[in-house]
Short mmCIF file of C-alpha atoms and ligand atoms in Angstrom, two decimals:
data_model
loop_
_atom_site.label_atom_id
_atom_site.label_comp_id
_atom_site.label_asym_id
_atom_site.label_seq_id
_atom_site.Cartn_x
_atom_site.Cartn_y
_atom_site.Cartn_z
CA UNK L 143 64.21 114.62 89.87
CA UNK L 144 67.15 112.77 89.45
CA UNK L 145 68.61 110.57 92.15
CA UNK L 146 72.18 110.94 92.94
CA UNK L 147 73.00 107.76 91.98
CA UNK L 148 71.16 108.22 87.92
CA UNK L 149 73.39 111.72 87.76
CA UNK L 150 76.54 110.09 88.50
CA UNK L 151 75.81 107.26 86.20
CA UNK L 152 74.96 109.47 83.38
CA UNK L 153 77.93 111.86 84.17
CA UNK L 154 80.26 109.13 83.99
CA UNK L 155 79.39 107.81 80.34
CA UNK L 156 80.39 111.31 79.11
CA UNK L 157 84.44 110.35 80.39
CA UNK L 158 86.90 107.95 78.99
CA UNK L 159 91.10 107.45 80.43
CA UNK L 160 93.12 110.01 79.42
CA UNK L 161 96.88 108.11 77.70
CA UNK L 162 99.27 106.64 79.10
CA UNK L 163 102.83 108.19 79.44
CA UNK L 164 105.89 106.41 80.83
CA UNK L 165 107.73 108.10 83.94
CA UNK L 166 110.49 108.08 85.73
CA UNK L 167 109.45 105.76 89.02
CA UNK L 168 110.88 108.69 91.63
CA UNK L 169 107.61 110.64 90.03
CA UNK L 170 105.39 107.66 90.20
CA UNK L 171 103.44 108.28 93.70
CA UNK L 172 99.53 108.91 93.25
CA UNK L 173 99.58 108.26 89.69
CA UNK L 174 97.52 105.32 88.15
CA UNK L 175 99.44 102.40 86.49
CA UNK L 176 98.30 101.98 82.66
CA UNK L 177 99.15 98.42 82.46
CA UNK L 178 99.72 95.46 84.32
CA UNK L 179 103.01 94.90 85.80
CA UNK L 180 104.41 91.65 85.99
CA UNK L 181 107.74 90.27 87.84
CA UNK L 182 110.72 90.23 85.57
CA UNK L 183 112.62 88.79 88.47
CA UNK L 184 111.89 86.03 91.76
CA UNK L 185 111.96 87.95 95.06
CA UNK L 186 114.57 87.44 97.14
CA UNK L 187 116.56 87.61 93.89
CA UNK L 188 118.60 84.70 95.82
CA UNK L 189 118.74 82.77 99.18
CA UNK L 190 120.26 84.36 101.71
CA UNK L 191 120.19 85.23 105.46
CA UNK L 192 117.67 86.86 107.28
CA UNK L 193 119.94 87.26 110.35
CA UNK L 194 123.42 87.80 111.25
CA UNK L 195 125.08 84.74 112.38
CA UNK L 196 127.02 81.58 110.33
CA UNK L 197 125.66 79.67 107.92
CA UNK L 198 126.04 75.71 108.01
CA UNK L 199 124.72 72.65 106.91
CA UNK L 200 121.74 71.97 109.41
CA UNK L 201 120.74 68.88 111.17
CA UNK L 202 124.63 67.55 111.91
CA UNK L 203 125.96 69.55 114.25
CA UNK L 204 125.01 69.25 118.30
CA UNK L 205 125.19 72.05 120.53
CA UNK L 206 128.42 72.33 121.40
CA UNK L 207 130.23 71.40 118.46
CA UNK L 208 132.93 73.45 117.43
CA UNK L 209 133.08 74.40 113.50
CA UNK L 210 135.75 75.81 111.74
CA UNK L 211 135.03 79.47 110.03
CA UNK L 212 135.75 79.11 105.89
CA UNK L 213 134.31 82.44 105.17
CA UNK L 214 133.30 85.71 106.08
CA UNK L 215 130.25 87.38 103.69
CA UNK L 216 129.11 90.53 103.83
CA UNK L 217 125.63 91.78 102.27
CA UNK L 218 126.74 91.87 98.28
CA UNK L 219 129.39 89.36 98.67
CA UNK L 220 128.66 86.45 96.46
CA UNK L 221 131.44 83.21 98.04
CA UNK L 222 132.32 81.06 96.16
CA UNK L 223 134.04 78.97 99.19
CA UNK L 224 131.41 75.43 99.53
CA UNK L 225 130.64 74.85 103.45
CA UNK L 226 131.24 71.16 104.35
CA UNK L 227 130.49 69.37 107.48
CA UNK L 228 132.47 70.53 110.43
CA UNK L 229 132.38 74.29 108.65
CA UNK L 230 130.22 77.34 108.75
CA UNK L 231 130.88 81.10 107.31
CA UNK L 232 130.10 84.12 108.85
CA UNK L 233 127.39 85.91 107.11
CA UNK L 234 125.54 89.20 107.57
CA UNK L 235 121.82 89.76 107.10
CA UNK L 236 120.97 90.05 103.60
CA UNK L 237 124.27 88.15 102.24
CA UNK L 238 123.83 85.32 99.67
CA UNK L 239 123.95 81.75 101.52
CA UNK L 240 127.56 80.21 100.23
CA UNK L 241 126.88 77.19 98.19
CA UNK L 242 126.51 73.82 100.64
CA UNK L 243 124.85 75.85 103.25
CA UNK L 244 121.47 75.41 104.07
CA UNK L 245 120.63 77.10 107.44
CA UNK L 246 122.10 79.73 109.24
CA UNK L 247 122.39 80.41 113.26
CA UNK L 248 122.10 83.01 115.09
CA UNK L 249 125.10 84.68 116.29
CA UNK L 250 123.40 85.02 119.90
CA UNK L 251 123.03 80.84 119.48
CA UNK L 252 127.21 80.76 119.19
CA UNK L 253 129.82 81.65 121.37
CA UNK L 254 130.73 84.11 119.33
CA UNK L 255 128.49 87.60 120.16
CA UNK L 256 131.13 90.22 118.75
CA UNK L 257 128.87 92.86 117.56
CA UNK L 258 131.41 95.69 116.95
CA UNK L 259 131.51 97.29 113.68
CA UNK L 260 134.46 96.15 111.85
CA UNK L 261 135.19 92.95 114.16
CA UNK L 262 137.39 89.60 111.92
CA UNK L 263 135.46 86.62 112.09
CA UNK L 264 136.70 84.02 114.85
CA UNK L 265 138.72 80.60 113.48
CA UNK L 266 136.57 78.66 115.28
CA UNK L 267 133.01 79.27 116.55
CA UNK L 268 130.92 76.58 119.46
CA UNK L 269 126.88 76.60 118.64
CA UNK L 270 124.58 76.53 122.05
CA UNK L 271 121.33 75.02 119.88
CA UNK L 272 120.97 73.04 117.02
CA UNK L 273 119.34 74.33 113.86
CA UNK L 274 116.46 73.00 111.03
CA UNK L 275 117.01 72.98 107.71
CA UNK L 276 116.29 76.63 106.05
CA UNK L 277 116.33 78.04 109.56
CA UNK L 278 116.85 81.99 109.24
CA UNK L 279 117.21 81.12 105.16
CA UNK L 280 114.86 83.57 103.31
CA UNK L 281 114.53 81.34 99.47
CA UNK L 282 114.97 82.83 96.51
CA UNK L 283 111.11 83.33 95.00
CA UNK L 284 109.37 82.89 98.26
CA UNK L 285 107.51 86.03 98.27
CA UNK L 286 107.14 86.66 94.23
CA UNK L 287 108.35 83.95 91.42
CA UNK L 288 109.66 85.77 88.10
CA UNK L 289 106.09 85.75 85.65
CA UNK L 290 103.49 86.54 88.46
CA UNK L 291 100.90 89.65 87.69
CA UNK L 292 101.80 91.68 90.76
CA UNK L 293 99.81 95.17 90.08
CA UNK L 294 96.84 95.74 87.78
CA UNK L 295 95.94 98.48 85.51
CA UNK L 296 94.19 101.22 87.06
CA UNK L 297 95.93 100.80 90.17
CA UNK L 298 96.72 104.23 91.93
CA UNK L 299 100.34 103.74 93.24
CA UNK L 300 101.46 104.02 96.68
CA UNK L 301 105.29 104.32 98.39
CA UNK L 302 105.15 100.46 98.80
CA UNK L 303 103.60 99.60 95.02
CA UNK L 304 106.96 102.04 94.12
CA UNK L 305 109.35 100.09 96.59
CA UNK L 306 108.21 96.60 94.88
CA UNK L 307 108.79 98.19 91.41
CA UNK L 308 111.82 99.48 92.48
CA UNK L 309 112.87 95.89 93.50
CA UNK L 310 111.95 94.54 90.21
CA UNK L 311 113.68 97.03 88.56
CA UNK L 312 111.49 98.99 86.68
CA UNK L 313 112.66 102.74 86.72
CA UNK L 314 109.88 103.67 83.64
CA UNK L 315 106.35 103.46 84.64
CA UNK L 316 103.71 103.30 82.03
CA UNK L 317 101.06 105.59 83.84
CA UNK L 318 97.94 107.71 82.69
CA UNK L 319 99.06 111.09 82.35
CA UNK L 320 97.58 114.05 84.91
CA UNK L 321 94.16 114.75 83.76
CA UNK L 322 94.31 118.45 82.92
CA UNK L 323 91.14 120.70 84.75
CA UNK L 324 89.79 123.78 84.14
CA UNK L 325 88.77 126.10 86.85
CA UNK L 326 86.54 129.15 86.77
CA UNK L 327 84.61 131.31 89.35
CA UNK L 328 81.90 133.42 88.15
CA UNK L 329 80.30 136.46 90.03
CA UNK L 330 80.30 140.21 89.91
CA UNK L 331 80.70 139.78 93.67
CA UNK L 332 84.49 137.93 93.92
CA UNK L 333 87.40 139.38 94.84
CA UNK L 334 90.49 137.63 96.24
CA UNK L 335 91.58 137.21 99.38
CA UNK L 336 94.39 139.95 98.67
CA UNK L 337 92.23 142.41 97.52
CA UNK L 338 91.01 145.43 99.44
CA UNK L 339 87.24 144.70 100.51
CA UNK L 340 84.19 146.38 98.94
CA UNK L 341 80.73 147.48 100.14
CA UNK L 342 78.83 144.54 98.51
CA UNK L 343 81.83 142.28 97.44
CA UNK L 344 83.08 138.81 99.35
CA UNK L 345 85.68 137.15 99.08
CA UNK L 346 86.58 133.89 95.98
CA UNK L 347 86.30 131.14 98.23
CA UNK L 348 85.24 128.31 95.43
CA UNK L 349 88.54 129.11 93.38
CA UNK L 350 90.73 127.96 96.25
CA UNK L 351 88.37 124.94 97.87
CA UNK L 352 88.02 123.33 94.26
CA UNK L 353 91.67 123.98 93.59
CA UNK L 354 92.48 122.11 96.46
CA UNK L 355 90.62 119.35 96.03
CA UNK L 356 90.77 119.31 92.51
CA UNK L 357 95.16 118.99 93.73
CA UNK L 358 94.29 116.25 95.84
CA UNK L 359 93.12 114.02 93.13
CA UNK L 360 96.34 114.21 91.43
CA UNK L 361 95.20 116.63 88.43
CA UNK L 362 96.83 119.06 86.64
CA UNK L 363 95.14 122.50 86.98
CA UNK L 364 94.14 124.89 84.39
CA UNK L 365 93.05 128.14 86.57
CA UNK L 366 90.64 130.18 84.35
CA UNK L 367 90.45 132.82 87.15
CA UNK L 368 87.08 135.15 88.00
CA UNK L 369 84.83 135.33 85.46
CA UNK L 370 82.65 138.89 85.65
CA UNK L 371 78.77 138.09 85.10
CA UNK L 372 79.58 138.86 81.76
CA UNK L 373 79.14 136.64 78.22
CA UNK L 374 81.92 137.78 76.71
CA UNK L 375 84.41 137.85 79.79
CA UNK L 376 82.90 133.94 80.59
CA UNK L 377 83.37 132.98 76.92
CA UNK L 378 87.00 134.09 76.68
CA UNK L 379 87.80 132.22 79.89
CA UNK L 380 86.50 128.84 78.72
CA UNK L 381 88.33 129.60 75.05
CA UNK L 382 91.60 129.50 77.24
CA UNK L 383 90.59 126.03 78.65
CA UNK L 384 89.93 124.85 75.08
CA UNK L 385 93.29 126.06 74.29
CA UNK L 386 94.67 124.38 77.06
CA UNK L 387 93.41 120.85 75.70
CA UNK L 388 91.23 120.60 79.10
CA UNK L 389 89.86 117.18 79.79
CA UNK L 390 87.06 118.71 82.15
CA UNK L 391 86.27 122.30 83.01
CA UNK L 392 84.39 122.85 86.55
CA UNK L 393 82.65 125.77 87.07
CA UNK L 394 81.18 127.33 89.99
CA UNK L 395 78.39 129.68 90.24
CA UNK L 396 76.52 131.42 87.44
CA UNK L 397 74.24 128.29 86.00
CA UNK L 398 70.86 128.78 88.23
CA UNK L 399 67.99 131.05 86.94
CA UNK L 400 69.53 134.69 88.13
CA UNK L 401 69.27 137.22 85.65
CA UNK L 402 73.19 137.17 85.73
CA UNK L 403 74.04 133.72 85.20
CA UNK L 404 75.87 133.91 82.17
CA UNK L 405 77.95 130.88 82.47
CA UNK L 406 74.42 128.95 81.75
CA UNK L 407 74.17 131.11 78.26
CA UNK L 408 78.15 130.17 77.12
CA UNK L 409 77.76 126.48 77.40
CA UNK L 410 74.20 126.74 75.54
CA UNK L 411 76.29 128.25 72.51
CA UNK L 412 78.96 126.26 72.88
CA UNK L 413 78.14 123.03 73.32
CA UNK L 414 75.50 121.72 75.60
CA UNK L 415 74.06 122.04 79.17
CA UNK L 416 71.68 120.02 80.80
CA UNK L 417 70.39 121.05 84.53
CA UNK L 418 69.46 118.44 86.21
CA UNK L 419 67.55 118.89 89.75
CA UNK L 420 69.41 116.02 91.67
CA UNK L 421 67.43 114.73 94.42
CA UNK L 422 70.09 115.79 97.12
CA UNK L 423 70.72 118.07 99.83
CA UNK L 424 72.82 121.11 99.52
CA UNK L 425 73.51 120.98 95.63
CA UNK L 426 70.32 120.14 94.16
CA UNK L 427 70.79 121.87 90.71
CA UNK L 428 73.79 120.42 89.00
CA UNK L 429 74.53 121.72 85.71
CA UNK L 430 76.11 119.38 83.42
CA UNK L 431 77.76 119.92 79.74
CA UNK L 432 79.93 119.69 76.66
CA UNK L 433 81.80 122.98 76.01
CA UNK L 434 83.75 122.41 72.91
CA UNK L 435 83.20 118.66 73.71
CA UNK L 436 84.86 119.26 76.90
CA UNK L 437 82.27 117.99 79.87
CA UNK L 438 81.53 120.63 82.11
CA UNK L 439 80.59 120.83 85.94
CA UNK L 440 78.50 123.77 86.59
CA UNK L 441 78.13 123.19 90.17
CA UNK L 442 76.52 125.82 93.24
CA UNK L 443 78.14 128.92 94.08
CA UNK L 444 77.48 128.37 97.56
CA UNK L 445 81.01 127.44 99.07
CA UNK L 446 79.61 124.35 101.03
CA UNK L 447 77.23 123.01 98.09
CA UNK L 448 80.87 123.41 95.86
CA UNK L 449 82.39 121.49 97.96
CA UNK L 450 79.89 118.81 98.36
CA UNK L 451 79.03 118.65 94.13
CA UNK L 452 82.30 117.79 94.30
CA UNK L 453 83.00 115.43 96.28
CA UNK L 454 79.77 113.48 95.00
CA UNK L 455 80.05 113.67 91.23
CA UNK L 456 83.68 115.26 90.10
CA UNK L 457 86.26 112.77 91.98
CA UNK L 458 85.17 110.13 90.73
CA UNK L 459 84.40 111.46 86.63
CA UNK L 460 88.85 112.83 88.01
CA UNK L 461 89.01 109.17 88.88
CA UNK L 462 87.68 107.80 85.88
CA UNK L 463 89.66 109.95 83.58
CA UNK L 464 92.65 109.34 85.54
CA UNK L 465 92.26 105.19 84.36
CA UNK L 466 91.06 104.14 88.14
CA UNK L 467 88.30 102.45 88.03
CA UNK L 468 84.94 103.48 89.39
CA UNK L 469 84.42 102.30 93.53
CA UNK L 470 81.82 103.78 95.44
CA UNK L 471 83.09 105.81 98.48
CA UNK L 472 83.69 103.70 101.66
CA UNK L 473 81.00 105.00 104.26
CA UNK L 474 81.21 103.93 108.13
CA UNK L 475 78.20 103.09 110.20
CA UNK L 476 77.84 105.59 113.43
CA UNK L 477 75.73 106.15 116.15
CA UNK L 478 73.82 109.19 116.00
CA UNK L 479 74.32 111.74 119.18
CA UNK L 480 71.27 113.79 118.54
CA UNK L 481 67.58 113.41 116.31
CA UNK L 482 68.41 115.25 112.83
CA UNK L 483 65.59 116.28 110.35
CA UNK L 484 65.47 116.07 106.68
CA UNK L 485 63.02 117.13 103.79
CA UNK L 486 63.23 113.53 102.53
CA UNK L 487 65.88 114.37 99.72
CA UNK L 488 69.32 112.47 99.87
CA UNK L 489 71.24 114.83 102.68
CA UNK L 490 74.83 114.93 102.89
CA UNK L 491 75.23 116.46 106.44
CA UNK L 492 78.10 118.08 108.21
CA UNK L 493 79.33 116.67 111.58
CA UNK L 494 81.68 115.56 113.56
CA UNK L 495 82.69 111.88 114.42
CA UNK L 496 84.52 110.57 116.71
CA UNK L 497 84.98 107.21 119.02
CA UNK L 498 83.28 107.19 122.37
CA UNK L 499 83.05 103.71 124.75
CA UNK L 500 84.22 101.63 122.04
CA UNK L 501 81.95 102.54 119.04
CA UNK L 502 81.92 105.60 116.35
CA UNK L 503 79.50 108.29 117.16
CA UNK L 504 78.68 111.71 115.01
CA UNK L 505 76.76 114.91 116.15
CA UNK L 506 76.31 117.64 113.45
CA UNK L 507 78.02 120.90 113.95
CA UNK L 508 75.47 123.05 113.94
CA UNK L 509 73.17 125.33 111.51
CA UNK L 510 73.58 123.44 107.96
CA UNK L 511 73.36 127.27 105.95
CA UNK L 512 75.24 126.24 102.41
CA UNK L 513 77.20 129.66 102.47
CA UNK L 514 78.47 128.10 106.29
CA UNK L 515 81.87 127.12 105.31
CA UNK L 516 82.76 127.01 108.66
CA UNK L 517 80.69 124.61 110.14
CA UNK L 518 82.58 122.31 107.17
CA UNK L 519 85.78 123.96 108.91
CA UNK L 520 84.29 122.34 111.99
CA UNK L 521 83.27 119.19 110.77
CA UNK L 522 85.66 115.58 109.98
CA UNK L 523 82.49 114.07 108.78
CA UNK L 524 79.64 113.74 106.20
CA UNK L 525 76.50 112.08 107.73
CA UNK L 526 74.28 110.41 104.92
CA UNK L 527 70.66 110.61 105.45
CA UNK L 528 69.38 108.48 102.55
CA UNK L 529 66.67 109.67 99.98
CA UNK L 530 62.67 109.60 101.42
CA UNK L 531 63.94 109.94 105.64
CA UNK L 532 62.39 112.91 107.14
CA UNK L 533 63.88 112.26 110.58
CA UNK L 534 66.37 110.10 112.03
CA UNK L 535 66.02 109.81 116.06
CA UNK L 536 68.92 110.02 117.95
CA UNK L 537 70.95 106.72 118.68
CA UNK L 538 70.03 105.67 115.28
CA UNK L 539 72.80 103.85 113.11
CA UNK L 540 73.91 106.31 110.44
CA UNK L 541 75.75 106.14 107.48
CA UNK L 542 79.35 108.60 107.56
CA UNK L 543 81.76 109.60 105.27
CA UNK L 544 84.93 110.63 107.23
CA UNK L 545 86.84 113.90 105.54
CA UNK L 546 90.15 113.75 105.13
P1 AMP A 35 75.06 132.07 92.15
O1 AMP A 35 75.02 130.62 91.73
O2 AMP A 35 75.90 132.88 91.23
O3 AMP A 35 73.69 132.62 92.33
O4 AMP A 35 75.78 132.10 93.58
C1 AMP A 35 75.18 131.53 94.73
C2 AMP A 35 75.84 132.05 95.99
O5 AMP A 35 77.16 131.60 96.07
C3 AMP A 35 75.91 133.56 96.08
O6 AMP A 35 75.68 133.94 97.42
C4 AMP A 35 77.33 133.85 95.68
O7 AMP A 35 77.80 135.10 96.18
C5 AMP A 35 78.06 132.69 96.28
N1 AMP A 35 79.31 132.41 95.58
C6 AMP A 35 79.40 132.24 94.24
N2 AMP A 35 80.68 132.01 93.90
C7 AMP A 35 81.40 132.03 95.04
C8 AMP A 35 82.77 131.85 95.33
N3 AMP A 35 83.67 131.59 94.35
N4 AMP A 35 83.18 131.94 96.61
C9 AMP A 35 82.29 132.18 97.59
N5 AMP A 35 80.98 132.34 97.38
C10 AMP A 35 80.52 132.28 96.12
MG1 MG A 36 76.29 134.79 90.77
#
């Protein structure tokens, strides 16, 4: 048997990045930069004022000296008016420092606390303190010079990655286009949530969990519908995701040893399969393929071992395709509320964590049936038993992934 681990490794050689597009920045969230981006311009773009106040030349003036107002800049002005000794300008936050300046103070640090909308600058203005050199200044390259690598490739972006390129002025990003995936149910059984119920039928669930998380990856879906238990019905469906230039085509259902499973019989002809028993708990048999040199995910019908196959070998082949590159998940250690059994293979649990005097504690939400899509309803939490443990006593640390 296959650890989980070995499958994942040998799943991933089979994917490569799909190209690189350039988009509009306003579309940029989520999607994974192609190249590095470098600064085409220093940030602040110039020195200027990180308060409202006057700007002066620091160091000469005592409090209580009395300067004479030169200027009055607003956020965009650029003045061209130099500030000598015995002078200051008004300034706003964000304005350009006029040329002389070198420190600004605080308009609360004057006389002068006018803070109506609209109000002239005073002739004259009397500072209370004395100010330092670059005092309430923000320089021009301080926080990025023009030439520095600020984001690398394979970088998923994030509203502030887009504010920074925004501020350096690059509306085109050079991304990796939305991998494109293929999604198909198989069963006799299925019908959708709209339809009329049936003695014998249930209802799609797969189509819409893998959907969604299949969405939340940032892919581009190619749904291939309900396939009937039926080779010719299963082979037309995977023809359309051929058509459709899919870059992966996940399956559920249809791929164990059922006199039915016809999905299994496609892929044969078409390509590839390999079943792999992967030493895990729920999902042991993974199916695994080329259709039409496509890879394929042939993962349990079972709603909870979908979801699980999933989350454990699809993300990251999406991630891969979609240029990121390959980072285990992130687990958290938590103390176990209660003892939980195993069979010794790797067991990817469902419970529910939370924070109790200080330290993160899980519980499992009950019976762990892989057609029990509720109690992963019920559940903000995967609990990791690792491969070989049998039983894990309670107040054991455990590792958790937390759902999102
Ligand atoms: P199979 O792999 O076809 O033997 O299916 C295993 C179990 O999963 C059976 O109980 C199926 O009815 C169930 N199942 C398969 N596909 C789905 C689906 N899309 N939604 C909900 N349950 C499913
Ligand atoms: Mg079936």
């Amino acid at each position: 048997m296959l650890s989980v681990t070995e499958a994942l490794e040998r799943i991933l050689k089979e994917f490569r990045p799909v190209e690189a597009e350039a988009i509009p920045l306003a579309l940029a969230t989520g999607r994974v930069l192609a190249e590095n981006v470098t600064a085409g311009n220093d940030l602040p773009l110039f020195d200027n004022s990180s308060v409202d106040g006057f700007a002066l030349i620091a160091g000469d003036p005592a409090p209580g000296s009395v300067l004479t107002v030169v200027d009055d800049i607003r956020a965009g002005d650029f003045s061209r008016t130099t500030v000598r000794n015995g002078e200051c300008a008004r300034i706003m936050t964000g304005a350009a420092l006029p040329p002389g300046a070198d420190a600004v103070i605080m308009l609360e640090d004057t006389d002068f606390n006018e803070l109506t909308p609209g109000s002239r600058a005073p002739a004259r203005v009397t500072l209370t303190r004395q100010v330092q050199t670059g005092e309430n200044v923000r320089r021009r390259g301080d926080d990025l010079r023009s030439g520095e690598a600020v984001l690398q490739a394979g970088h998923r972006l994030r509203a502030q990655d887009i504010g920074l390129l925004a501020m350096l002025g690059i509306s085109n990003v050079p991304v990796h286009r939305r991998p494109r995936l293929a999604l198909l149910s198989s069963g006799n059984e299925l019908l959708a949530p709209d339809q009329a119920l049936e003695p014998g039928k249930i209802r799609d669930a797969n189509s819409y969990v893998l959907a969604s998380l299949a969405e939340q990856t940032g892919t581009e879906l190619i749904r291939l519908g309900v396939a009937a238990d039926d080779e010719t019905d299963v082979r037309y469906r995977l023809e359309q995701a051929v058509r459709a230039q899919a870059d992966v085509i996940v399956s559920s259902a249809g791929v164990s040893v059922g006199a039915f499973d016809y999905v299994k019989t496609v892929i044969e002809q078409g390509g590839g399969l390999e079943f792999w028993k992967v030493n895990m708990r729920p999902g042991k048999p993974l199916a695994f393929g080329l259709y039409q040199s496509i890879p394929f995910f042939g993962l349990p019908g079972n709603p909870v071992s979908a979801f699980i196959g999933f989350e454990i070998f699809v993300r990251p082949a999406l991630e891969k395709l979609s240029g990121a590159p390959f980072r285990p998940r992130s687990t958290r250690r938590a103390r176990l509320l209660e003892e939980v059994r195993s069979d010794g293979r790797e067991s990817y649990l469902r419970g529910i964590a939370g924070f109790e005097h200080g330290e993160t504690v899980v519980r499992l939400t009950g019976h762990q049936g892989s057609g029990n899509l509720l109690s992963l309803v019920q559940s903000n939490a995967l609990l990791i038993l690792p491969s070989g443990v049998k039983c894990v006593p309670a107040n054991s640390e455990v590792d958790i992934w937390l759902l999102t």
